[in-house]
JSON list of C-alpha atoms in Angstrom, two decimals:
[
{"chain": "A", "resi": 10, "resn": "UNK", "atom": "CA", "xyz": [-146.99, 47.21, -87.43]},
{"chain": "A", "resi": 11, "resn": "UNK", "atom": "CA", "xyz": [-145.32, 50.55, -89.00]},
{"chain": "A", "resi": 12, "resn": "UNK", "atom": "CA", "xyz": [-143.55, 49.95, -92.29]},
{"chain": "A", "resi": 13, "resn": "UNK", "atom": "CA", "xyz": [-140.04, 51.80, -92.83]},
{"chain": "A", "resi": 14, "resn": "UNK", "atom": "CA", "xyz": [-139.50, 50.97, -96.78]},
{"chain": "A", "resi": 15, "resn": "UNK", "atom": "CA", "xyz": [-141.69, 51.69, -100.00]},
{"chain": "A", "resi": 16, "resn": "UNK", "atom": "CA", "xyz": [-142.40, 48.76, -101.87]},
{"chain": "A", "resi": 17, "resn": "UNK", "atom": "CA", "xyz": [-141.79, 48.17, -105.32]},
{"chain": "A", "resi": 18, "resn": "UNK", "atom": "CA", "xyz": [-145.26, 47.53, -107.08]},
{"chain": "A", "resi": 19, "resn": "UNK", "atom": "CA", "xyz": [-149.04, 47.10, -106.41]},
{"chain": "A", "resi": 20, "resn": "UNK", "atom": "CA", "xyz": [-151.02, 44.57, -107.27]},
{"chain": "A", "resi": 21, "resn": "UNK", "atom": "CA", "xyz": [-154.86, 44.99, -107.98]},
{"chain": "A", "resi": 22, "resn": "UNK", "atom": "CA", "xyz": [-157.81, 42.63, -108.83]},
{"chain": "A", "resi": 23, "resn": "UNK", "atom": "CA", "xyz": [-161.27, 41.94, -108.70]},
{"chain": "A", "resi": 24, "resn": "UNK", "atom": "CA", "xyz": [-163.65, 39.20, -107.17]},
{"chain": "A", "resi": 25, "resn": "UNK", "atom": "CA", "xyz": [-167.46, 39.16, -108.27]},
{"chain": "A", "resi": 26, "resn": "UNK", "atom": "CA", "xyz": [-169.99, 36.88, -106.69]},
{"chain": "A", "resi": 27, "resn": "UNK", "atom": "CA", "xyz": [-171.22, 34.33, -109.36]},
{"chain": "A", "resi": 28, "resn": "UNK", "atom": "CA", "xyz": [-174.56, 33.17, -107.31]},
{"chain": "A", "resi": 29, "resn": "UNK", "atom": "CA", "xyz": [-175.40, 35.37, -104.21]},
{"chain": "A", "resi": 30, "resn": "UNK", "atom": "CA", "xyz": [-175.45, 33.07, -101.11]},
{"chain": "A", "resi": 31, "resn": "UNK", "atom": "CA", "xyz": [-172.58, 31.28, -102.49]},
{"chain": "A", "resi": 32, "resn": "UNK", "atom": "CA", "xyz": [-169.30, 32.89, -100.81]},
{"chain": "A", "resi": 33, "resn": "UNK", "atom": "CA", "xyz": [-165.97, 32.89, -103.14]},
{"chain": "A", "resi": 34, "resn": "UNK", "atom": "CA", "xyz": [-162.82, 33.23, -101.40]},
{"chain": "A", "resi": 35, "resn": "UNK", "atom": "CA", "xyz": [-160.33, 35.90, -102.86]},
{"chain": "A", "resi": 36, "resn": "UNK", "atom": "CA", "xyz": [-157.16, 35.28, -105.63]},
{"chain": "A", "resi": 37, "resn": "UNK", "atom": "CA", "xyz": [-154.73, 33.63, -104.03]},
{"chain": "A", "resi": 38, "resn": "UNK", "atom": "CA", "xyz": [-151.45, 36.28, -103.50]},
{"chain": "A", "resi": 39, "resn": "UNK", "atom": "CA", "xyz": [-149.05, 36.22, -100.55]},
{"chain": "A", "resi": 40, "resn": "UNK", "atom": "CA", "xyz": [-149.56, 40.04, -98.73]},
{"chain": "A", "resi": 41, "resn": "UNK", "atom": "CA", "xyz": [-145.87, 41.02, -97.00]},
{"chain": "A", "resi": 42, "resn": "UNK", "atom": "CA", "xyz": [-145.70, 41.98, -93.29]},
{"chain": "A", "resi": 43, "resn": "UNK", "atom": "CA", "xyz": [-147.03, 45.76, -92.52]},
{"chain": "A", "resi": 44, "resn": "UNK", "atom": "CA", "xyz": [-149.11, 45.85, -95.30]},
{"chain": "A", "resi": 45, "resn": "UNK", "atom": "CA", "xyz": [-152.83, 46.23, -95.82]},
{"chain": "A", "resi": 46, "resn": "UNK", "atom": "CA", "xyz": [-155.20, 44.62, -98.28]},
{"chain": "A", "resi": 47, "resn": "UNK", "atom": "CA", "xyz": [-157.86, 46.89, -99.17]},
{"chain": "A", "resi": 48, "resn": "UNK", "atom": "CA", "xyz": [-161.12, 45.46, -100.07]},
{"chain": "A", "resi": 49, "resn": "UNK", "atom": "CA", "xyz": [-163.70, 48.49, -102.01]},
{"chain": "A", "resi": 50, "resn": "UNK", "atom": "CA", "xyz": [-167.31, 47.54, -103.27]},
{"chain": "A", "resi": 51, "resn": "UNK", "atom": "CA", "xyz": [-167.96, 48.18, -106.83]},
{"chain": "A", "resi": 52, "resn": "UNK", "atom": "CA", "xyz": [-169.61, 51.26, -107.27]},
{"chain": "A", "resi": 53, "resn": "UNK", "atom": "CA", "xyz": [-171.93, 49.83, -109.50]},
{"chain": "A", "resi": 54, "resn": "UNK", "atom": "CA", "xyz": [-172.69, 47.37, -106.86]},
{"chain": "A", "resi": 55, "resn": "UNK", "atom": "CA", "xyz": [-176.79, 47.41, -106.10]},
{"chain": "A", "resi": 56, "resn": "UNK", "atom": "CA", "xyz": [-176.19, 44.76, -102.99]},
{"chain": "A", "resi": 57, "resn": "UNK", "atom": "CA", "xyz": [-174.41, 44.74, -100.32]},
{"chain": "A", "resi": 58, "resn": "UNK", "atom": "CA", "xyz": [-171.27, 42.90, -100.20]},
{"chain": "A", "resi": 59, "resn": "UNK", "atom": "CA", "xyz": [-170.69, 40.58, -97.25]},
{"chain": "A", "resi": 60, "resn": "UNK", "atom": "CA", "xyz": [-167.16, 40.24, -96.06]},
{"chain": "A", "resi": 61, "resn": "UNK", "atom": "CA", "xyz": [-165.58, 37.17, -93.39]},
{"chain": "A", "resi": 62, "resn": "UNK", "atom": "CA", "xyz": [-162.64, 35.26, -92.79]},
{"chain": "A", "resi": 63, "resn": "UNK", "atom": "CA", "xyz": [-164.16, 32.16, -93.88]},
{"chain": "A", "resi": 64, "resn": "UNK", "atom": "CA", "xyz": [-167.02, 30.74, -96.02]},
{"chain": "A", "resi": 65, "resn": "UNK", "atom": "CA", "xyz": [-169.58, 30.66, -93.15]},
{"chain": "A", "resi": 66, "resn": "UNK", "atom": "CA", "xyz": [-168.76, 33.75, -91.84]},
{"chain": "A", "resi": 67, "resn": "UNK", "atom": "CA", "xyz": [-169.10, 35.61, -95.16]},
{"chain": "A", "resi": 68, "resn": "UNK", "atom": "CA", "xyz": [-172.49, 34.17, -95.77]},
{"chain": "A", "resi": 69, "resn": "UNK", "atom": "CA", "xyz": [-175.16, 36.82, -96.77]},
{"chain": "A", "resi": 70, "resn": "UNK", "atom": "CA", "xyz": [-177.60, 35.38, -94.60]},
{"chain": "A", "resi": 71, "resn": "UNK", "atom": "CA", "xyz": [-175.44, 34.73, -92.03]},
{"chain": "A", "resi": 72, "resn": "UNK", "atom": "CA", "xyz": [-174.43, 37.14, -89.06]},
{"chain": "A", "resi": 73, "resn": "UNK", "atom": "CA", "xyz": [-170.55, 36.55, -89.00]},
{"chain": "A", "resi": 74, "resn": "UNK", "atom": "CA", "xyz": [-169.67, 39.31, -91.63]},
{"chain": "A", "resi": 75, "resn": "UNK", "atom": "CA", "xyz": [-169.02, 42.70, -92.30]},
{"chain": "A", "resi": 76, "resn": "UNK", "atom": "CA", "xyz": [-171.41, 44.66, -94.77]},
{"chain": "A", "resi": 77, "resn": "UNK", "atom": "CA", "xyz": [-170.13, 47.08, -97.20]},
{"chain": "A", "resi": 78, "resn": "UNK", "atom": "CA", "xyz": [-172.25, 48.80, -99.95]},
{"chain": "A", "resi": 79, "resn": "UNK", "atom": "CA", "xyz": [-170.79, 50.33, -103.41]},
{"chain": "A", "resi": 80, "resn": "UNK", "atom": "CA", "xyz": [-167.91, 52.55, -102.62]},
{"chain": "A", "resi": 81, "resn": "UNK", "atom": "CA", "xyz": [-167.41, 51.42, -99.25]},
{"chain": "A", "resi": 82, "resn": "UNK", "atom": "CA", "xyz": [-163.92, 49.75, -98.01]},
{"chain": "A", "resi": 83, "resn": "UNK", "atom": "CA", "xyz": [-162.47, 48.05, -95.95]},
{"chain": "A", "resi": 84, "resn": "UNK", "atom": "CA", "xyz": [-159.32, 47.39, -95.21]},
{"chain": "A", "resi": 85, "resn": "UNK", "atom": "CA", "xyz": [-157.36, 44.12, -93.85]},
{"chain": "A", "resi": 86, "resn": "UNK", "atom": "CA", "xyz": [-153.80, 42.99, -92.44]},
{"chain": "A", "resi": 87, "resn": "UNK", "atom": "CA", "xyz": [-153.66, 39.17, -93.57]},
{"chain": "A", "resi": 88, "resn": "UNK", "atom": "CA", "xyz": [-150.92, 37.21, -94.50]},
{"chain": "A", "resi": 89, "resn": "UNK", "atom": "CA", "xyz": [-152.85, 35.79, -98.32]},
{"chain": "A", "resi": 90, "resn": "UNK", "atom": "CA", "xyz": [-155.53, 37.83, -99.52]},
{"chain": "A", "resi": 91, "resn": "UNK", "atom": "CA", "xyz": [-156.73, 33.84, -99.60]},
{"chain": "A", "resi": 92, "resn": "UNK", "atom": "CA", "xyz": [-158.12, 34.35, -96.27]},
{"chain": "A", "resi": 93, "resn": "UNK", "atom": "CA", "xyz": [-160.54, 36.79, -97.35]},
{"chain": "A", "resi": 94, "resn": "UNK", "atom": "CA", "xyz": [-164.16, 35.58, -98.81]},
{"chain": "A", "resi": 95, "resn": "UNK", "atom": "CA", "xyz": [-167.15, 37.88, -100.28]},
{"chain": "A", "resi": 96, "resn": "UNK", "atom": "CA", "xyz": [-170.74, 37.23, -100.40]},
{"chain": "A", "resi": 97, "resn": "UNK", "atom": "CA", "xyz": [-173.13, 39.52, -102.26]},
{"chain": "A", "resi": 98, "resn": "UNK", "atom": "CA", "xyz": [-176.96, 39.83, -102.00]},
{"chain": "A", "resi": 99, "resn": "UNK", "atom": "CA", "xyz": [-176.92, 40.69, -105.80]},
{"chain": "A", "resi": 100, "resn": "UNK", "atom": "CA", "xyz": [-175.35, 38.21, -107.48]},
{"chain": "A", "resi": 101, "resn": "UNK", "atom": "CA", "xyz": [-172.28, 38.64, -110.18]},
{"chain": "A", "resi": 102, "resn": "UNK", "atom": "CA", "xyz": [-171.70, 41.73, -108.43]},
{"chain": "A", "resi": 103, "resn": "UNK", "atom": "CA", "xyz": [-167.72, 42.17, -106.39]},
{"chain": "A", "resi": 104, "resn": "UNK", "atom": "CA", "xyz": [-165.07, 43.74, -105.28]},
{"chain": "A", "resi": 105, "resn": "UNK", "atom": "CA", "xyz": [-161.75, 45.70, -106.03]},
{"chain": "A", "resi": 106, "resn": "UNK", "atom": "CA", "xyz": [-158.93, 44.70, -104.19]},
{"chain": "A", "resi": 107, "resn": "UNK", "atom": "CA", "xyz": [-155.67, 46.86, -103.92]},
{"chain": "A", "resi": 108, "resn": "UNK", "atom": "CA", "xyz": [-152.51, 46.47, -102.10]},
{"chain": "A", "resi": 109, "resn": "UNK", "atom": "CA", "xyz": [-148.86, 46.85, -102.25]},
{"chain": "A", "resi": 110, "resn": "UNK", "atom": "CA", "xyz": [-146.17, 44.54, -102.40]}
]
């Protein structure tokens, strides 16, 4: 979907991993239509970072996810950057998240 207006802020975070093999869904925040959520690995991330649209699929052991390693992004039309949850294979290592709004 192509967006025809700026918007008037951004709004960043980040989301680490407490205990690896435990997924944690992302900060709550309502994303408008046309706009992208972009998910980066910490680049002082050792692990890789497991990405999915739910707890199961995020899972580090699992095979439902996406992989990214420090640096790499990702990034994600969703509605609520809610619908987004991280895994890690290292844990109390995250994410940055970026997007505009």
């Amino acid at each position: 979907m192509a967006r025809f207006v700026n918007t008037k802020s951004i709004k960043t975070f980040q989301k680490n991993v407490t205990t690896s093999g435990t997924p944690v869904q992302l900060t709550a925040f309502a994303v408008p239509d046309g706009v992208v959520v972009v998910i980066k690995a910490k680049s002082a991330n050792t692990g890789t970072i497991t990405v999915g649209g739910s707890s199961a699929d995020a899972l580090n052991s699992g095979t439902a996810h996406f992989k990214l390693t420090n640096n790499q992004s990702l990034s994600l039309q969703v509605a609520n950057t809610e619908n987004i949850w991280i895994d890690s294979t290292v844990s109390s290592e995250g994410v940055e998240v970026a997007l505009e709004y």
